[in-house]
XYZ file of C-alpha atoms in Angstrom:
474
model
C -25.676 -121.328 144.608
C -23.639 -118.547 143.104
C -23.526 -118.100 139.353
C -20.402 -117.046 137.503
C -20.669 -113.494 136.150
C -24.471 -113.819 136.094
C -24.232 -115.448 132.694
C -26.697 -118.032 131.392
C -26.187 -121.432 132.987
C -27.802 -124.839 132.816
C -30.390 -123.531 135.277
C -31.346 -120.769 132.827
C -31.151 -123.249 129.973
C -33.834 -125.395 131.623
C -35.981 -122.409 132.605
C -36.077 -121.263 129.034
C -37.195 -124.708 127.997
C -39.659 -125.126 130.970
C -38.242 -127.847 131.982
C -16.271 -149.456 161.966
C -18.809 -152.357 161.052
C -17.786 -154.397 158.029
C -20.257 -156.533 156.177
C -18.999 -158.420 153.115
C -21.567 -159.301 150.482
C -21.877 -161.932 147.832
C -21.549 -161.273 144.075
C -24.325 -161.109 142.371
C -20.342 -137.094 118.861
C -19.665 -134.381 118.731
C -18.263 -130.936 118.783
C -14.750 -129.909 119.618
C -12.543 -126.893 119.334
C -8.881 -126.658 120.231
C -7.424 -123.222 120.755
C -3.768 -123.041 121.724
C -1.239 -121.178 119.682
C -1.481 -123.842 116.923
C -4.626 -124.741 114.957
C -5.259 -128.144 113.377
C -8.132 -129.467 111.326
C -9.163 -133.013 112.100
C -11.361 -135.572 110.445
C -14.559 -136.801 112.099
C -15.305 -140.487 112.632
C -17.570 -143.245 113.486
C -23.846 -132.686 151.180
C -24.334 -131.984 153.391
C -27.297 -130.689 151.648
C -26.870 -126.971 152.359
C -23.676 -125.385 151.118
C -21.115 -128.184 150.907
C -21.081 -128.195 147.115
C -21.384 -124.498 146.448
C -17.865 -124.342 145.098
C -18.885 -125.946 141.825
C -20.500 -123.206 139.827
C -22.371 -123.407 136.598
C -21.308 -122.140 133.246
C -22.771 -120.498 130.156
C -24.374 -122.788 127.611
C -22.508 -124.054 124.535
C -23.595 -125.911 121.408
C -24.774 -129.321 122.524
C -23.578 -132.849 121.921
C -25.481 -135.701 120.335
C -27.051 -138.541 122.218
C -26.099 -142.002 121.047
C -28.796 -144.661 120.658
C -29.321 -147.007 123.582
C -29.631 -150.755 123.705
C -31.580 -152.904 126.125
C -28.567 -155.031 127.129
C -28.314 -155.042 130.929
C -26.245 -156.734 133.608
C -27.956 -158.378 136.589
C -27.984 -156.287 139.760
C -25.950 -157.223 142.798
C -28.193 -158.965 145.375
C -28.793 -157.403 148.806
C -27.571 -154.060 147.508
C -29.197 -150.633 147.136
C -28.198 -150.703 143.462
C -30.248 -151.809 140.482
C -29.375 -151.902 136.829
C -29.847 -148.716 134.873
C -31.854 -149.096 131.626
C -29.533 -146.702 129.825
C -26.766 -148.521 127.962
C -24.349 -147.119 125.404
C -23.112 -149.218 122.460
C -19.596 -149.101 121.071
C -19.165 -146.812 118.050
C -16.470 -148.157 115.694
C -14.912 -150.254 118.498
C -13.876 -147.076 120.286
C -15.854 -147.415 123.515
C -18.624 -149.352 125.171
C -20.520 -149.087 128.441
C -20.056 -152.520 130.026
C -21.942 -151.890 133.277
C -24.530 -149.390 134.452
C -25.892 -149.350 138.001
C -28.477 -147.125 139.592
C -28.283 -146.050 143.225
C -31.443 -145.417 145.233
C -30.096 -143.790 148.399
C -28.032 -140.822 147.229
C -25.316 -139.623 144.915
C -21.760 -140.908 144.547
C -19.192 -138.217 145.328
C -15.908 -140.092 144.861
C -14.342 -143.095 143.094
C -10.954 -144.795 143.584
C -9.369 -147.827 141.912
C -6.665 -150.095 143.330
C -5.584 -153.719 142.836
C -8.625 -154.848 140.916
C -11.144 -153.202 143.249
C -13.230 -150.066 142.710
C -14.282 -148.067 145.781
C -17.183 -145.624 145.801
C -18.063 -143.021 148.431
C -21.500 -141.474 148.659
C -23.953 -139.665 150.903
C -24.463 -142.838 152.922
C -22.131 -144.136 155.652
C -21.097 -147.141 153.546
C -18.033 -147.253 151.315
C -18.697 -149.916 148.725
C -16.111 -152.150 147.043
C -16.686 -153.549 143.537
C -14.733 -156.096 141.537
C -13.158 -155.007 138.283
C -14.411 -154.857 135.643
C -17.867 -156.394 136.040
C -18.835 -154.382 139.142
C -19.901 -157.353 141.267
C -20.061 -156.079 144.818
C -17.303 -157.488 147.046
C -18.484 -155.877 150.261
C -18.695 -152.580 152.051
C -17.179 -150.627 154.903
C -19.524 -148.960 157.365
C -18.157 -145.800 158.901
C -19.577 -143.949 161.930
C -19.804 -140.849 159.743
C -21.104 -140.761 156.175
C -21.022 -138.281 153.343
C -17.766 -139.600 151.852
C -16.675 -136.661 149.712
C -13.205 -137.908 148.770
C -11.579 -141.321 148.367
C -7.959 -142.143 147.619
C -6.482 -145.633 147.199
C -2.817 -146.595 147.168
C -1.788 -150.234 147.434
C -3.677 -151.716 150.362
C -4.335 -148.299 151.913
C -7.660 -146.553 151.473
C -8.145 -142.933 152.623
C -11.656 -141.526 153.034
C -13.007 -138.136 154.137
C -16.307 -137.798 156.019
C -19.052 -135.495 157.228
C -17.273 -134.933 160.548
C -14.345 -133.343 158.622
C -12.042 -136.220 159.590
C -9.974 -138.563 157.424
C -10.020 -142.306 158.035
C -7.356 -144.754 156.900
C -8.251 -148.355 156.082
C -6.154 -151.403 155.311
C -7.997 -153.240 152.548
C -7.045 -156.798 151.593
C -8.939 -159.074 149.227
C -8.028 -162.777 149.279
C -9.934 -165.082 146.919
C -12.799 -162.573 146.714
C -12.908 -162.380 150.513
C -13.045 -158.663 151.273
C -11.154 -157.907 154.526
C -10.999 -154.209 155.412
C -9.720 -152.889 158.743
C -9.572 -149.338 160.051
C -5.995 -148.309 160.756
C -6.318 -144.758 162.059
C -8.234 -141.489 161.996
C -6.753 -138.065 161.200
C -6.434 -136.143 163.412
C -5.841 -138.539 166.291
C -8.222 -138.469 169.236
C -7.111 -136.536 172.275
C -5.900 -138.651 175.185
C -7.682 -136.332 177.614
C -11.106 -137.951 177.461
C -12.412 -136.160 180.570
C -12.014 -132.748 178.978
C -12.340 -133.349 175.243
C -11.758 -130.425 172.956
C -11.635 -129.890 169.233
C -8.289 -130.786 167.685
C -6.645 -127.689 166.231
C -5.283 -129.758 163.357
C -8.742 -130.781 162.200
C -10.314 -129.194 159.138
C -13.187 -126.844 159.913
C -15.216 -127.674 156.811
C -15.736 -130.429 154.256
C -12.567 -132.234 153.115
C -13.107 -132.080 149.371
C -9.927 -133.636 147.938
C -6.846 -135.688 148.787
C -3.486 -136.572 147.255
C -0.751 -138.941 148.424
C 2.996 -138.436 147.955
C 4.326 -141.971 147.773
C 8.035 -141.326 148.404
C 7.526 -139.477 151.700
C 4.292 -141.101 152.852
C 2.564 -137.702 153.065
C -1.196 -137.348 152.645
C -2.401 -133.923 151.473
C -5.984 -132.872 152.154
C -7.797 -129.852 150.747
C -10.916 -128.394 152.306
C -13.698 -125.881 151.888
C -12.111 -124.068 154.842
C -9.568 -122.817 152.251
C -6.647 -124.701 153.801
C -4.375 -127.579 152.809
C -2.977 -129.933 155.454
C -0.100 -132.400 155.172
C -0.329 -135.610 157.237
C 2.532 -138.031 157.817
C 0.842 -141.401 157.618
C 3.511 -143.321 159.554
C 2.923 -141.477 162.844
C -0.483 -139.915 162.068
C 0.789 -136.362 162.600
C -0.218 -133.178 160.822
C 3.179 -131.843 159.762
C 1.949 -128.693 158.025
C -1.182 -126.631 157.535
C -1.451 -123.517 155.392
C -4.062 -121.196 153.918
C -3.971 -122.084 150.238
C -6.728 -120.034 148.588
C -9.279 -117.297 149.062
C -12.132 -119.764 148.549
C -12.879 -123.505 148.640
C -10.060 -125.858 147.697
C -11.634 -128.085 145.049
C -8.815 -130.375 143.892
C -5.242 -131.318 144.747
C -2.624 -133.403 142.923
C 1.029 -134.277 143.622
C 3.844 -134.747 141.142
C 5.407 -138.042 142.248
C 8.692 -137.114 140.536
C 9.535 -133.995 142.562
C 6.855 -133.731 145.248
C 5.308 -130.494 143.938
C 1.729 -129.958 145.087
C -0.926 -128.430 142.812
C -4.166 -126.970 144.149
C -7.157 -125.266 142.552
C -10.027 -123.282 143.976
C -13.299 -121.503 143.378
C -11.290 -118.287 143.490
C -10.247 -119.111 139.903
C -6.592 -119.851 140.603
C -4.280 -122.834 140.294
C -1.284 -122.774 142.634
C 1.965 -124.741 142.826
C 3.536 -125.471 146.229
C 6.881 -126.992 147.169
C 8.170 -128.325 150.479
C 10.983 -126.291 152.014
C 14.236 -128.240 151.945
C 14.733 -130.324 155.111
C 11.534 -128.907 156.575
C 7.876 -129.840 156.642
C 6.545 -126.410 155.679
C 5.464 -125.521 152.153
C 6.024 -122.416 150.099
C 4.112 -121.030 147.132
C 6.248 -121.164 143.990
C 3.796 -120.157 141.251
C 0.215 -119.033 140.730
C -1.469 -119.916 137.453
C -4.430 -117.607 137.110
C -5.323 -117.603 133.461
C -8.993 -116.687 133.920
C -11.477 -115.792 136.635
C -13.802 -118.752 136.244
C -13.864 -121.100 139.292
C -11.576 -124.104 138.841
C -13.176 -127.414 139.834
C -10.706 -130.132 138.805
C -7.025 -130.876 138.199
C -5.080 -133.657 136.468
C -1.367 -134.181 135.972
C 0.066 -136.088 133.010
C 3.768 -136.921 133.087
C 5.276 -139.162 130.402
C 8.490 -141.156 130.201
C 9.920 -138.523 127.861
C 10.133 -135.960 130.688
C 7.027 -134.191 129.422
C 4.728 -132.932 132.163
C 1.321 -131.348 131.521
C -1.087 -129.880 134.063
C -4.810 -129.730 133.188
C -7.513 -127.712 134.940
C -11.266 -127.887 134.394
C -13.321 -124.792 135.132
C -16.899 -123.590 135.349
C -16.834 -121.950 131.918
C -16.516 -125.382 130.303
C -12.862 -124.922 129.368
C -9.927 -127.232 130.096
C -6.740 -125.188 130.321
C -3.356 -126.858 130.197
C 0.221 -125.915 131.036
C 3.507 -127.581 130.076
C 6.481 -127.771 132.407
C 9.772 -126.417 131.085
C 12.495 -128.995 131.466
C 15.224 -126.544 132.471
C 13.472 -123.928 134.613
C 10.619 -126.072 135.927
C 8.117 -123.304 135.162
C 4.685 -124.151 133.826
C 3.797 -122.272 130.627
C 0.227 -122.010 129.396
C -0.172 -124.115 126.260
C -3.820 -123.516 125.374
C -7.251 -124.857 126.211
C -9.587 -127.633 125.145
C -13.051 -126.438 124.255
C -15.991 -128.757 123.808
C -18.067 -129.032 126.969
C -21.191 -126.911 127.084
C -21.221 -126.392 130.854
C -18.894 -126.692 133.860
C -16.092 -129.252 133.853
C -16.473 -131.046 137.204
C -13.790 -133.760 137.081
C -10.608 -134.706 135.224
C -8.442 -137.826 134.960
C -5.184 -138.143 133.032
C -3.578 -141.479 132.213
C -0.841 -141.999 129.640
C -1.597 -139.504 126.840
C -5.356 -139.552 127.403
C -7.401 -137.037 129.367
C -10.948 -137.817 130.502
C -13.234 -134.921 131.423
C -16.666 -135.105 133.054
C -19.050 -132.199 132.817
C -22.287 -130.692 133.996
C -23.484 -131.134 130.402
C -23.861 -134.895 131.225
C -21.034 -136.023 128.909
C -17.538 -137.471 129.290
C -14.972 -136.420 126.697
C -11.886 -138.411 125.819
C -8.915 -136.335 124.655
C -5.548 -137.483 123.322
C -2.366 -135.403 123.380
C 0.002 -135.739 120.458
C 3.501 -136.692 121.576
C 5.944 -133.801 121.438
C 3.368 -131.073 120.771
C 0.510 -129.061 122.276
C -2.010 -130.587 119.892
C -4.954 -132.442 121.453
C -7.780 -134.245 119.692
C -11.149 -135.312 121.027
C -11.478 -139.029 120.375
C -15.004 -139.565 121.673
C -17.895 -138.143 123.663
C -19.500 -140.611 126.062
C -23.071 -139.527 126.607
C -24.780 -142.287 128.581
C -25.493 -140.241 131.714
C -28.601 -138.137 132.203
C -27.186 -135.779 134.816
C -23.919 -133.938 135.563
C -20.876 -136.228 135.723
C -19.606 -135.664 139.277
C -16.497 -137.902 139.460
C -14.262 -140.107 137.313
C -11.564 -142.748 137.745
C -9.585 -144.660 135.129
C -7.046 -147.462 134.840
C -5.022 -149.013 132.027
C -5.929 -152.250 130.268
C -3.075 -153.448 128.055
C -3.897 -155.438 124.956
C -1.780 -156.741 122.073
C -2.475 -154.105 119.426
C -4.702 -151.456 120.953
C -4.366 -149.577 124.232
C -7.328 -150.237 126.479
C -8.742 -148.315 129.434
C -11.449 -148.869 132.017
C -13.219 -145.657 132.992
C -15.591 -145.356 135.951
C -18.052 -142.485 136.130
C -20.706 -141.357 138.593
C -23.377 -138.794 137.903
C -25.932 -136.757 139.807
C -28.563 -138.848 138.027
C -27.564 -141.435 140.691
C -25.994 -143.819 138.163
C -22.553 -145.432 138.199
C -21.149 -146.584 134.858
C -18.152 -148.564 133.660
C -16.722 -147.852 130.211
C -14.237 -149.927 128.243
C -12.248 -147.764 125.839
C -9.916 -149.047 123.130
C -7.687 -146.572 121.343
C -6.231 -147.616 117.998
C -2.613 -146.383 117.793
C -2.720 -144.877 114.297
C -6.308 -143.686 114.038
C -7.215 -140.017 114.105
C -10.752 -139.986 115.419
C -11.723 -136.507 116.468
C -14.762 -134.469 117.379
C -14.647 -131.159 115.538
C -16.934 -128.171 115.881
C -18.380 -127.455 112.440
C -18.491 -123.714 113.067
C -14.772 -123.837 113.830
C -14.137 -125.509 110.474
C -16.253 -122.904 108.705
C -14.325 -120.061 110.310
C -11.145 -121.562 108.941
C -12.607 -122.150 105.470
C -12.373 -125.915 105.843
C -14.489 -128.012 103.474
C -17.448 -129.535 105.265
C -17.390 -132.851 103.466
C -15.523 -135.494 105.458
C -13.984 -132.912 107.751
C -16.587 -131.948 110.319
C -20.192 -132.567 111.258
C -22.569 -130.316 113.102
C -24.816 -131.605 115.857
C -27.668 -129.709 117.429
C -29.406 -131.730 120.125
C -29.870 -131.055 123.818
C -28.575 -133.374 126.553
C -31.139 -135.651 128.182
C -31.300 -134.884 131.900
C -32.922 -137.056 134.530
C -36.268 -135.523 135.622
C -35.468 -135.932 139.323
C -32.201 -134.019 138.959
C -33.910 -131.261 136.944
C -36.520 -130.910 139.690
C -33.823 -130.573 142.350
C -31.981 -128.096 140.162
C -35.058 -125.883 139.790
C -35.684 -126.067 143.526
C -32.116 -125.018 144.242
C -31.083 -128.327 145.866
C -28.460 -129.006 143.223
C -26.396 -131.629 145.028
C -28.791 -133.396 147.386
């Protein structure tokens, strides 16, 4: 594991403190600093086990976040499943959020989550892709693949795309009728050679772990990014690889597609974010812009496009920062708007939905950010701190209610837990998490404006032991 600029990381922080068979189953706060060109003061309210994951690097320590009290309320575990209920449950502070389900996995970590049509899919170190019913996480069934280690999952309609240890992508048709889970494998990318007597490796196949995927709906193109530094474009209709290009100087960690214009965004451990566009009437892609604001490895991307033609790109990096860029309406260029500061360690995953951004971090927390319409201003609404290990992946979907806007957020951590959060955002409330030192630097009165928290995150002992032994992602 390589450490960024040899600065203190979570590892140092702990040292200093010594510290194709288908089998359906039956059911069963906080510190924040915002630093773009505008400043606002807010009120505070109530693996492969060797080198597959070496792209995610650790960051210098920051002031820590508080740990909310836990309750003993638990949901029953799903029968005949390797999951049991986690004892760690997070209550809802001021009706803002609540952890409605918490499951513990015994046979490895979850690497990927996808949500589609009322079903949540999880991929892990095992060969089984599990399907869960929203929102109560009753297990609907599972898909057994000949190759495990599902590093990336993407769901669109009835299609489910999964990447595996053999560096291949499998496509499944998933249909659920009256809770009867009916998955069927459609194809494998790349296709098998027809010359079975003299088999040889397909030149279109990735040569290392497929770490991320994105699907362009209008053209039916699946984009895959890999630790072999390349991005490949697959036409789903005929299962062909229509383009393959060297995208970065290091591992490709995340990829997203703008569904409005087909632009492809990639990020890498080389510290860069790049924008690609398909050549007109061709399948090849060309680099249009490189966003390299800092040298810290970039682990996650999220794209937020609103109905008002506003488009924001977010990137989470190993220094704990979330940088964002806004797209100019006329030129189409992305201009850097600032960064969101609050996480103590690396940002490992990002999800954007509506005006909310969810960020999961190595510091064990999930932060919920809201962007103010028509401006660069972001506020931290809440810090979800129920996990006891780094938050590896996130997924979210919208839950519409009469007055408030509701969301379901799914998170998986290296503490081997999977949690479901229900979040309700009041339309007119300004609930923010403000760093007290930031308020002091701006001569802001302490009373009612900001609160200071000094408490370390609670990490699972098993994960800490693996961290000290160097097996960070086993």
